[in-house]
Amino acid sequence: DVKVTQSSRYLVKRTGEKVFLECVQDMDHENMFWYRQDPGLGLRLIYFSYDVKMKEKGDIPEGYSVSREKKERFSLILESASTNQTSMYLCASSFLAGLSRGNEQFFGPGTRLTVL
Amino acid sequence: QKEVEQDPGPLSVPEGAIVSLNCTYSNSAFQYFMWYRQYSRKGPELLMYTYSSGNKEDGRFTAQVDKSSKYISLFIRDSQPSDSATYLCAMSNSGGSNYKLTFGKGTLLTVNP
């Protein structure tokens, strides 16, 4: 079974703190993603990575950065946390889709971040 | 017009009912279609994955894609209280940009014992 794990289930931080969220997948997936999920807004893509050290901005990258130093690990960084970054953060991974492989994404359990 | 529209519900049904969940979309380039189930405070879990048009069945779940109408459905037969969750549809292009999924906002389903 595909397994995507996230470093914390719940996190409480103060405004201005630097926050690290980590994600690890064990399926040798090329692609990894970070989303945030908010009531009424659905899932929104923050960043994704298709290879080690490669990253691309998603729909809402402002206030976030990412790091992918190893294939299995993808980190989301909030340089200076703000209250409007209180949200559920979801990591996902997928294969680089081809003829014999689909592009479905597999999600981690999520990190509920509260910024006070 | 939003790329993917999904009725947020909530939808409440008695145990044993047949449930129909739907999404419409506007982008005719979408070729891959997925349904995810998300329990409260958990990450989405992939339920069904289909390519192009047609039906796919897995146990009590059936996914249908009608590309001519830009309409996808998920049917749940003999619904159980454990099916109570939010159901998200997702879809993507084929080709180079197929990494990106476009999600519906989800339908909240409650199955009452």
Coordinates of N, CA and C in Angstrom, one line a residue:
Chain A
D1 N 0.8 -1.2 0.0 CA 0.0 0.0 0.0 C 0.9 1.2 0.0
V2 N 0.4 2.3 -0.7 CA 1.1 3.5 -0.7 C 1.0 4.2 0.7
K3 N 2.1 4.7 1.1 CA 2.0 5.4 2.4 C 2.7 6.7 2.3
V4 N 1.9 7.7 2.7 CA 2.4 9.1 2.8 C 2.2 9.5 4.2
T5 N 3.3 9.9 4.8 CA 3.2 10.3 6.2 C 3.6 11.8 6.4
Q6 N 3.0 12.5 7.4 CA 3.3 13.9 7.6 C 3.8 14.0 9.1
S7 N 4.7 14.9 9.3 CA 5.4 14.9 10.6 C 4.5 15.2 11.8
S8 N 3.5 16.0 11.6 CA 2.6 16.3 12.8 C 1.1 16.2 12.4
R9 N 0.3 15.8 13.3 CA -1.2 15.9 13.0 C -1.7 17.2 13.4
Y10 N -1.3 17.8 14.5 CA -1.7 19.1 15.0 C -0.5 19.9 15.3
L11 N -0.6 21.2 15.0 CA 0.5 22.1 15.3 C 0.0 23.5 15.7
V12 N 0.5 24.1 16.7 CA 0.1 25.4 17.1 C 1.3 26.3 17.1
K13 N 1.3 27.4 16.4 CA 2.5 28.3 16.3 C 2.0 29.7 16.5
R14 N 3.0 30.5 16.8 CA 2.7 32.0 17.0 C 3.0 32.7 15.7
T15 N 2.3 33.9 15.6 CA 2.6 34.8 14.4 C 4.1 35.1 14.4
G16 N 4.6 35.0 13.2 CA 6.0 35.4 13.0 C 7.0 34.2 13.1
E17 N 6.6 33.1 13.6 CA 7.4 31.9 13.7 C 7.7 31.3 12.4
K18 N 8.8 30.6 12.3 CA 9.1 29.8 11.1 C 8.6 28.4 11.3
V19 N 7.9 27.9 10.4 CA 7.2 26.6 10.5 C 7.6 25.6 9.4
F20 N 8.0 24.4 9.9 CA 8.4 23.4 8.9 C 7.3 22.3 9.0
L21 N 6.8 21.9 7.8 CA 6.0 20.7 7.7 C 6.7 19.7 6.8
E22 N 6.8 18.5 7.3 CA 7.5 17.5 6.5 C 6.6 16.4 6.0
C23 N 6.9 15.9 4.9 CA 6.1 14.8 4.3 C 7.1 13.7 3.7
V24 N 6.8 12.5 3.9 CA 7.6 11.4 3.4 C 6.7 10.4 2.7
Q25 N 7.1 9.9 1.6 CA 6.3 8.9 0.9 C 7.3 7.7 0.6
D26 N 6.7 6.5 0.6 CA 7.5 5.3 0.4 C 7.3 4.5 -0.8
M27 N 6.7 5.2 -1.9 CA 6.3 4.5 -3.1 C 7.2 4.9 -4.3
D28 N 8.3 5.6 -4.0 CA 9.2 6.0 -5.1 C 8.5 6.9 -6.1
H29 N 7.5 7.7 -5.7 CA 6.8 8.6 -6.6 C 7.7 9.7 -7.0
E30 N 7.6 10.1 -8.2 CA 8.4 11.3 -8.7 C 7.8 12.6 -8.2
N31 N 6.4 12.7 -8.3 CA 5.7 13.9 -8.0 C 5.3 14.0 -6.5
M32 N 5.5 15.2 -5.9 CA 5.0 15.4 -4.6 C 4.3 16.8 -4.5
F33 N 3.3 16.9 -3.7 CA 2.5 18.1 -3.7 C 2.2 18.6 -2.3
W34 N 2.0 19.9 -2.1 CA 1.5 20.4 -0.9 C 0.2 21.2 -1.2
Y35 N -0.9 20.9 -0.5 CA -2.1 21.6 -0.6 C -2.5 22.2 0.8
R36 N -3.4 23.2 0.7 CA -4.1 23.6 1.9 C -5.6 23.4 1.6
Q37 N -6.3 23.1 2.7 CA -7.8 22.8 2.5 C -8.5 23.7 3.6
D38 N -9.4 24.5 3.1 CA -10.2 25.4 3.9 C -11.7 25.3 3.6
P39 N -12.5 25.4 4.6 CA -14.0 25.2 4.4 C -14.4 26.2 3.4
G40 N -15.2 25.7 2.4 CA -15.8 26.6 1.4 C -14.8 26.8 0.2
L41 N -13.5 26.6 0.4 CA -12.5 26.9 -0.6 C -12.0 25.6 -1.3
G42 N -12.2 24.5 -0.6 CA -11.7 23.2 -1.1 C -10.2 23.1 -1.0
L43 N -9.6 22.2 -1.9 CA -8.2 22.0 -1.9 C -7.5 23.0 -2.8
R44 N -6.5 23.6 -2.4 CA -5.7 24.5 -3.2 C -4.3 24.1 -3.2
L45 N -3.7 24.1 -4.4 CA -2.3 23.7 -4.6 C -1.3 24.8 -4.2
I46 N -0.4 24.5 -3.3 CA 0.6 25.5 -2.9 C 1.8 25.4 -3.8
Y47 N 2.4 24.2 -3.8 CA 3.6 23.9 -4.6 C 3.6 22.5 -4.9
F48 N 4.3 22.2 -6.0 CA 4.6 20.8 -6.3 C 6.0 20.6 -6.8
S49 N 6.5 19.4 -6.7 CA 7.9 19.0 -7.1 C 7.8 17.8 -8.0
Y50 N 8.5 17.8 -9.1 CA 8.5 16.6 -10.0 C 9.8 15.8 -10.0
D51 N 10.7 16.3 -9.2 CA 12.0 15.7 -9.0 C 12.8 16.3 -7.9
V52 N 13.9 15.7 -7.5 CA 14.7 16.2 -6.4 C 15.2 17.6 -6.8
K53 N 15.1 18.5 -5.9 CA 15.5 19.9 -6.1 C 14.7 20.7 -7.1
M54 N 13.7 20.1 -7.7 CA 12.8 20.8 -8.6 C 11.5 21.1 -8.0
K55 N 11.0 22.3 -8.3 CA 9.8 22.8 -7.7 C 9.1 23.7 -8.6
E56 N 7.7 23.7 -8.5 CA 7.0 24.7 -9.3 C 5.9 25.2 -8.4
K57 N 5.5 26.5 -8.6 CA 4.5 27.1 -7.9 C 3.1 26.6 -8.3
G58 N 2.3 26.5 -7.3 CA 0.9 26.1 -7.5 C 0.0 27.4 -7.6
D59 N -1.2 27.3 -7.1 CA -2.1 28.4 -7.3 C -1.9 29.4 -6.2
I60 N -1.4 29.1 -5.0 CA -1.3 30.0 -3.9 C 0.1 29.9 -3.2
P61 N 1.2 30.2 -3.9 CA 2.5 30.0 -3.3 C 2.9 31.1 -2.3
E62 N 2.2 32.2 -2.3 CA 2.7 33.4 -1.5 C 2.7 33.0 0.0
G63 N 3.9 33.3 0.6 CA 4.1 33.1 2.0 C 4.6 31.7 2.3
Y64 N 4.9 30.9 1.3 CA 5.4 29.6 1.5 C 6.6 29.3 0.6
S65 N 7.4 28.4 1.1 CA 8.5 27.9 0.2 C 8.6 26.4 0.5
V66 N 9.3 25.7 -0.4 CA 9.4 24.2 -0.3 C 10.9 23.8 -0.5
S67 N 11.1 22.6 -0.1 CA 12.4 22.0 -0.2 C 12.3 20.5 -0.5
R68 N 13.0 20.0 -1.5 CA 13.0 18.6 -1.8 C 14.5 18.2 -2.1
E69 N 15.1 17.7 -1.0 CA 16.5 17.3 -1.1 C 16.6 15.8 -1.4
K70 N 15.6 15.0 -1.1 CA 15.6 13.6 -1.3 C 14.3 13.2 -2.0
K71 N 14.3 12.2 -2.8 CA 13.1 11.9 -3.6 C 11.9 11.6 -2.7
E72 N 12.1 11.0 -1.6 CA 10.9 10.6 -0.7 C 10.4 11.7 0.2
R73 N 11.1 12.8 0.3 CA 10.8 13.8 1.3 C 10.5 15.2 0.7
F74 N 9.5 15.8 1.1 CA 9.1 17.1 0.6 C 8.7 18.0 1.8
S75 N 9.3 19.1 1.9 CA 9.0 20.0 3.1 C 8.4 21.3 2.7
L76 N 7.4 21.7 3.5 CA 6.8 23.0 3.3 C 7.2 23.9 4.4
I77 N 7.6 25.1 4.0 CA 8.1 26.1 5.0 C 7.3 27.3 5.0
L78 N 6.9 27.7 6.1 CA 6.2 29.0 6.3 C 7.3 29.9 7.0
E79 N 7.8 30.9 6.2 CA 8.9 31.7 6.7 C 8.6 32.5 7.9
S80 N 7.4 33.1 7.9 CA 6.9 33.9 9.0 C 5.4 33.7 9.1
A81 N 5.0 32.8 9.9 CA 3.6 32.4 10.0 C 2.7 33.5 10.3
S82 N 1.5 33.5 9.6 CA 0.5 34.5 9.9 C -0.8 33.8 10.2
T83 N -1.7 34.6 10.8 CA -3.0 33.9 11.2 C -3.8 33.4 10.0
N84 N -3.6 34.1 8.8 CA -4.4 33.6 7.7 C -3.8 32.3 7.1
Q85 N -2.7 31.8 7.7 CA -2.2 30.5 7.3 C -2.7 29.4 8.2
T86 N -3.6 29.7 9.1 CA -4.3 28.6 9.8 C -5.1 27.8 8.9
S87 N -4.8 26.5 8.8 CA -5.5 25.7 7.8 C -5.1 24.2 8.0
M88 N -5.7 23.4 7.2 CA -5.4 22.0 7.1 C -4.4 21.8 5.9
Y89 N -3.2 21.3 6.2 CA -2.2 21.1 5.1 C -2.1 19.7 4.8
L90 N -2.2 19.4 3.5 CA -2.2 18.0 3.0 C -1.0 17.9 2.0
C91 N -0.3 16.8 2.2 CA 0.8 16.4 1.3 C 0.2 15.3 0.4
A92 N 0.7 15.2 -0.8 CA 0.3 14.1 -1.7 C 1.4 13.7 -2.6
S93 N 1.4 12.5 -3.1 CA 2.4 12.1 -4.1 C 1.8 11.3 -5.2
S94 N 2.5 11.2 -6.3 CA 2.0 10.5 -7.5 C 3.2 10.1 -8.4
F95 N 2.9 9.1 -9.2 CA 3.9 8.8 -10.3 C 3.9 9.9 -11.3
L96 N 5.0 9.9 -12.1 CA 5.0 10.7 -13.3 C 4.3 9.8 -14.3
A97 N 3.1 10.2 -14.6 CA 2.1 9.4 -15.4 C 2.7 9.0 -16.8
G98 N 2.5 7.8 -17.2 CA 2.9 7.4 -18.5 C 1.9 6.4 -19.0
L99 N 2.3 5.6 -20.0 CA 1.3 4.7 -20.6 C 0.8 3.6 -19.7
S100 N 1.7 3.2 -18.8 CA 1.2 2.1 -17.9 C 1.0 2.6 -16.5
R101 N 1.1 3.8 -16.2 CA 1.0 4.3 -14.8 C 0.0 5.5 -14.8
G102 N -0.9 5.5 -13.9 CA -1.8 6.6 -13.8 C -1.2 7.8 -13.0
N103 N -2.0 8.9 -13.0 CA -1.6 10.1 -12.3 C -2.3 10.3 -11.0
E104 N -3.0 9.3 -10.5 CA -3.7 9.5 -9.2 C -2.8 9.9 -8.1
Q105 N -3.3 10.8 -7.2 CA -2.5 11.3 -6.1 C -2.9 10.5 -4.8
F106 N -1.9 10.3 -4.0 CA -2.2 9.6 -2.7 C -1.8 10.6 -1.6
F107 N -2.7 10.8 -0.7 CA -2.6 11.8 0.3 C -2.1 11.3 1.7
G108 N -1.4 12.2 2.4 CA -1.1 11.9 3.8 C -2.3 12.3 4.7
P109 N -2.2 12.1 6.0 CA -3.3 12.3 6.9 C -3.6 13.8 7.2
G110 N -2.7 14.7 6.8 CA -2.9 16.1 7.0 C -2.3 16.6 8.3
T111 N -2.0 17.9 8.3 CA -1.5 18.6 9.5 C -2.4 19.8 9.7
R112 N -3.1 19.8 10.9 CA -4.0 20.9 11.2 C -3.1 22.0 11.9
L113 N -2.8 23.1 11.2 CA -2.0 24.1 11.8 C -2.8 25.3 12.2
T114 N -2.6 25.7 13.5 CA -3.2 26.9 14.0 C -2.1 27.9 14.3
V115 N -2.3 29.1 13.8 CA -1.3 30.2 14.0 C -2.0 31.3 14.9
L116 N -1.5 31.5 16.1 CA -2.1 32.4 17.0 C -1.5 33.8 16.9
Chain B
Q1 N -17.3 30.7 -15.3 CA -17.7 29.3 -14.9 C -16.5 28.6 -14.3
K2 N -16.8 27.9 -13.1 CA -15.7 27.2 -12.5 C -15.4 25.9 -13.3
E3 N -14.2 25.5 -13.2 CA -13.8 24.3 -14.0 C -14.5 23.1 -13.6
V4 N -14.7 22.9 -12.3 CA -15.4 21.7 -11.7 C -16.4 22.2 -10.7
E5 N -17.6 21.7 -10.9 CA -18.7 22.1 -10.0 C -19.2 20.8 -9.3
Q6 N -19.4 21.0 -8.0 CA -19.8 19.8 -7.2 C -20.8 20.4 -6.1
D7 N -22.0 19.8 -6.0 CA -22.9 20.2 -5.0 C -22.4 19.9 -3.6
P8 N -22.3 20.9 -2.8 CA -21.7 20.6 -1.4 C -22.6 19.9 -0.5
G9 N -23.9 19.7 -0.8 CA -24.8 19.1 0.1 C -25.1 20.0 1.2
P10 N -25.4 19.5 2.4 CA -25.1 18.1 2.8 C -26.2 17.2 2.3
L11 N -25.9 15.9 2.1 CA -26.8 14.9 1.7 C -27.0 13.9 2.8
S12 N -28.2 13.6 3.2 CA -28.5 12.7 4.3 C -29.4 11.6 3.8
V13 N -29.0 10.4 3.9 CA -29.8 9.2 3.4 C -29.9 8.2 4.5
P14 N -30.9 7.3 4.4 CA -31.0 6.2 5.4 C -30.1 5.1 4.9
E15 N -29.6 4.3 5.9 CA -28.8 3.1 5.6 C -29.5 2.2 4.6
G16 N -28.7 1.7 3.6 CA -29.2 0.8 2.6 C -29.6 1.6 1.3
A17 N -29.7 2.9 1.4 CA -30.1 3.7 0.2 C -29.0 3.6 -0.9
I18 N -29.4 3.9 -2.1 CA -28.5 4.1 -3.2 C -28.2 5.6 -3.2
V19 N -26.9 5.9 -3.2 CA -26.4 7.3 -3.2 C -25.9 7.7 -4.6
S20 N -26.2 8.9 -5.1 CA -25.6 9.4 -6.3 C -24.9 10.7 -6.0
L21 N -23.7 10.7 -6.4 CA -22.9 12.0 -6.2 C -22.4 12.4 -7.6
N22 N -22.4 13.7 -7.8 CA -22.1 14.1 -9.2 C -21.2 15.3 -9.2
C23 N -20.5 15.4 -10.4 CA -19.7 16.6 -10.7 C -19.9 17.0 -12.2
T24 N -19.9 18.2 -12.4 CA -19.9 18.7 -13.8 C -18.6 19.5 -14.0
Y25 N -18.1 19.5 -15.3 CA -16.9 20.2 -15.5 C -17.0 20.9 -16.9
S26 N -16.1 21.9 -17.1 CA -16.2 22.7 -18.3 C -15.0 22.4 -19.3
N27 N -13.9 21.8 -18.8 CA -12.7 21.7 -19.6 C -12.8 20.3 -20.4
S28 N -13.0 20.4 -21.7 CA -13.1 19.2 -22.5 C -11.8 18.4 -22.6
A29 N -10.7 19.0 -22.1 CA -9.4 18.3 -22.2 C -9.2 17.3 -21.0
F30 N -10.1 17.3 -20.0 CA -10.0 16.4 -19.0 C -10.2 14.9 -19.5
Q31 N -9.3 14.1 -19.1 CA -9.3 12.7 -19.5 C -9.3 11.7 -18.3
Y32 N -8.7 12.1 -17.2 CA -8.6 11.2 -16.1 C -9.6 11.7 -15.0
F33 N -10.3 10.8 -14.3 CA -11.3 11.2 -13.4 C -11.2 10.3 -12.1
M34 N -11.3 11.0 -11.0 CA -11.1 10.3 -9.7 C -12.1 10.7 -8.7
W35 N -12.4 9.8 -7.8 CA -13.2 10.1 -6.7 C -12.4 9.8 -5.4
Y36 N -12.5 10.7 -4.5 CA -11.8 10.5 -3.2 C -12.9 10.6 -2.1
R37 N -12.6 9.9 -1.0 CA -13.4 9.9 0.2 C -12.6 10.5 1.3
Q38 N -13.1 11.5 2.0 CA -12.4 12.1 3.1 C -13.2 12.1 4.4
Y39 N -12.8 11.3 5.3 CA -13.4 11.3 6.7 C -13.0 12.6 7.4
S40 N -13.8 13.0 8.4 CA -13.5 14.2 9.1 C -12.1 14.2 9.7
R41 N -11.4 15.3 9.5 CA -10.0 15.5 10.1 C -9.0 14.5 9.5
K42 N -9.3 13.9 8.4 CA -8.3 13.0 7.8 C -8.0 13.4 6.4
G43 N -6.9 12.8 5.8 CA -6.6 13.1 4.4 C -7.5 12.4 3.4
P44 N -7.7 12.9 2.2 CA -8.5 12.2 1.2 C -7.9 10.8 0.8
E45 N -8.8 9.9 0.6 CA -8.4 8.5 0.3 C -9.0 8.2 -1.1
L46 N -8.1 7.7 -2.0 CA -8.6 7.4 -3.4 C -9.6 6.3 -3.4
L47 N -10.7 6.5 -4.0 CA -11.8 5.4 -4.1 C -11.8 4.8 -5.5
M48 N -11.9 5.7 -6.5 CA -12.0 5.2 -7.9 C -11.2 6.1 -8.8
Y49 N -10.7 5.4 -9.9 CA -9.9 6.1 -10.9 C -10.3 5.6 -12.2
T50 N -10.7 6.5 -13.1 CA -11.1 6.1 -14.4 C -10.5 7.0 -15.5
Y51 N -10.3 6.4 -16.7 CA -9.8 7.1 -17.8 C -10.8 7.2 -18.9
S52 N -11.1 8.4 -19.4 CA -12.0 8.7 -20.5 C -13.4 8.3 -20.1
S53 N -14.2 7.9 -21.0 CA -15.6 7.6 -20.7 C -15.9 6.2 -20.3
G54 N -17.1 6.0 -19.7 CA -17.5 4.6 -19.4 C -17.8 4.5 -17.9
N55 N -18.0 3.2 -17.5 CA -18.3 2.8 -16.1 C -17.1 2.0 -15.6
K56 N -17.0 2.1 -14.2 CA -16.1 1.3 -13.5 C -16.7 0.9 -12.2
E57 N -16.6 -0.4 -11.9 CA -17.3 -0.9 -10.7 C -16.3 -1.5 -9.7
D58 N -16.5 -1.2 -8.4 CA -15.6 -1.8 -7.4 C -16.4 -2.0 -6.2
G59 N -16.9 -3.2 -6.0 CA -17.7 -3.5 -4.8 C -19.0 -2.7 -4.9
R60 N -19.3 -2.0 -3.9 CA -20.6 -1.2 -3.8 C -20.5 0.1 -4.6
F61 N -19.3 0.4 -5.1 CA -19.1 1.7 -5.8 C -19.0 1.6 -7.3
T62 N -19.7 2.5 -8.0 CA -19.6 2.6 -9.4 C -19.4 4.0 -9.8
A63 N -18.3 4.1 -10.7 CA -18.0 5.5 -11.2 C -18.4 5.5 -12.7
Q64 N -19.1 6.6 -13.1 CA -19.5 6.8 -14.4 C -18.9 8.1 -15.0
V65 N -18.5 8.1 -16.2 CA -18.0 9.3 -16.9 C -18.8 9.4 -18.2
D66 N -19.4 10.6 -18.4 CA -20.0 10.9 -19.6 C -19.3 12.2 -20.2
K67 N -18.4 12.0 -21.0 CA -17.6 13.1 -21.5 C -18.4 14.0 -22.5
S68 N -19.4 13.4 -23.1 CA -20.2 14.3 -24.0 C -21.0 15.3 -23.3
S69 N -21.4 14.9 -22.0 CA -22.1 15.9 -21.2 C -21.2 16.6 -20.2
K70 N -20.0 16.2 -20.1 CA -19.0 16.7 -19.1 C -19.6 16.5 -17.7
Y71 N -19.9 15.2 -17.4 CA -20.6 14.9 -16.2 C -20.0 13.6 -15.7
I72 N -19.7 13.6 -14.4 CA -19.2 12.3 -13.8 C -20.1 12.0 -12.5
S73 N -20.2 10.7 -12.2 CA -21.0 10.3 -11.1 C -20.3 9.2 -10.3
L74 N -20.7 9.2 -9.0 CA -20.3 8.1 -8.2 C -21.5 7.5 -7.5
F75 N -21.8 6.3 -7.7 CA -23.0 5.6 -7.1 C -22.5 4.7 -6.0
I76 N -23.2 4.8 -4.9 CA -22.9 3.9 -3.7 C -24.1 3.1 -3.5
R77 N -24.0 1.8 -3.6 CA -25.1 0.9 -3.4 C -25.1 0.4 -1.9
D78 N -26.3 0.1 -1.4 CA -26.4 -0.4 0.0 C -25.5 0.4 0.9
S79 N -25.8 1.7 1.0 CA -25.0 2.6 1.7 C -25.0 2.2 3.2
Q80 N -23.8 2.5 3.9 CA -23.6 2.1 5.3 C -23.2 3.4 6.0
P81 N -23.4 3.4 7.3 CA -23.0 4.5 8.2 C -21.5 4.8 8.0
S82 N -20.7 3.8 7.7 CA -19.3 4.0 7.5 C -19.0 4.8 6.2
D83 N -20.0 4.9 5.4 CA -19.8 5.7 4.1 C -19.9 7.2 4.4
S84 N -20.3 7.6 5.6 CA -20.5 9.0 5.9 C -19.1 9.7 5.9
A85 N -19.0 10.7 5.0 CA -17.7 11.3 4.7 C -18.0 12.4 3.7
T86 N -17.0 13.2 3.4 CA -17.0 14.1 2.2 C -16.4 13.4 1.0
Y87 N -17.1 13.5 -0.1 CA -16.6 12.9 -1.3 C -16.2 14.0 -2.3
L88 N -14.9 13.9 -2.8 CA -14.3 14.8 -3.7 C -14.2 14.2 -5.0
C89 N -14.6 14.9 -6.1 CA -14.2 14.5 -7.4 C -12.9 15.2 -7.8
A90 N -12.2 14.6 -8.7 CA -10.9 15.3 -9.2 C -10.7 14.8 -10.6
M91 N -10.1 15.7 -11.4 CA -9.9 15.3 -12.8 C -8.6 16.0 -13.4
S92 N -8.1 15.5 -14.5 CA -6.9 16.1 -15.1 C -6.9 15.9 -16.6
N93 N -6.0 16.7 -17.2 CA -5.7 16.5 -18.6 C -4.9 15.2 -18.8
S94 N -4.7 14.9 -20.0 CA -3.6 13.9 -20.4 C -2.4 14.8 -20.8
G95 N -1.4 14.2 -21.1 CA -0.2 14.9 -21.6 C 0.6 15.5 -20.5
G96 N 1.4 16.5 -20.9 CA 2.5 17.1 -20.0 C 2.0 17.7 -18.7
S97 N 0.7 18.2 -18.7 CA 0.3 18.9 -17.5 C -0.6 17.9 -16.7
N98 N -0.5 16.6 -16.9 CA -1.4 15.7 -16.2 C -1.1 15.5 -14.8
Y99 N 0.0 16.1 -14.3 CA 0.2 16.0 -12.9 C -0.8 16.8 -12.1
K100 N -1.4 17.8 -12.6 CA -2.2 18.7 -11.9 C -3.7 18.2 -11.8
L101 N -4.2 18.0 -10.7 CA -5.6 17.6 -10.5 C -6.4 18.9 -10.2
T102 N -7.6 18.9 -10.8 CA -8.6 19.9 -10.4 C -9.7 19.3 -9.6
F103 N -9.9 19.8 -8.4 CA -10.8 19.1 -7.5 C -12.2 19.9 -7.4
G104 N -13.2 19.1 -7.2 CA -14.5 19.7 -6.7 C -14.3 20.1 -5.3
K105 N -15.3 20.8 -4.7 CA -15.2 21.2 -3.3 C -15.7 20.2 -2.4
G106 N -16.3 19.1 -2.9 CA -16.7 18.1 -2.0 C -18.2 18.1 -1.7
T107 N -18.8 16.9 -1.5 CA -20.1 16.7 -1.1 C -20.1 16.0 0.3
L108 N -20.7 16.6 1.3 CA -20.8 15.9 2.6 C -22.0 15.0 2.6
L109 N -21.7 13.7 2.9 CA -22.7 12.6 2.9 C -22.8 12.1 4.3
T110 N -24.1 12.0 4.8 CA -24.3 11.3 6.1 C -25.3 10.1 5.8
V111 N -24.9 8.9 6.2 CA -25.8 7.8 6.1 C -26.3 7.4 7.5
N112 N -27.6 7.5 7.7 CA -28.2 7.4 9.0 C -28.6 5.9 9.3
P113 N -28.2 5.3 10.5 CA -28.5 3.9 10.8 C -30.0 3.8 10.9

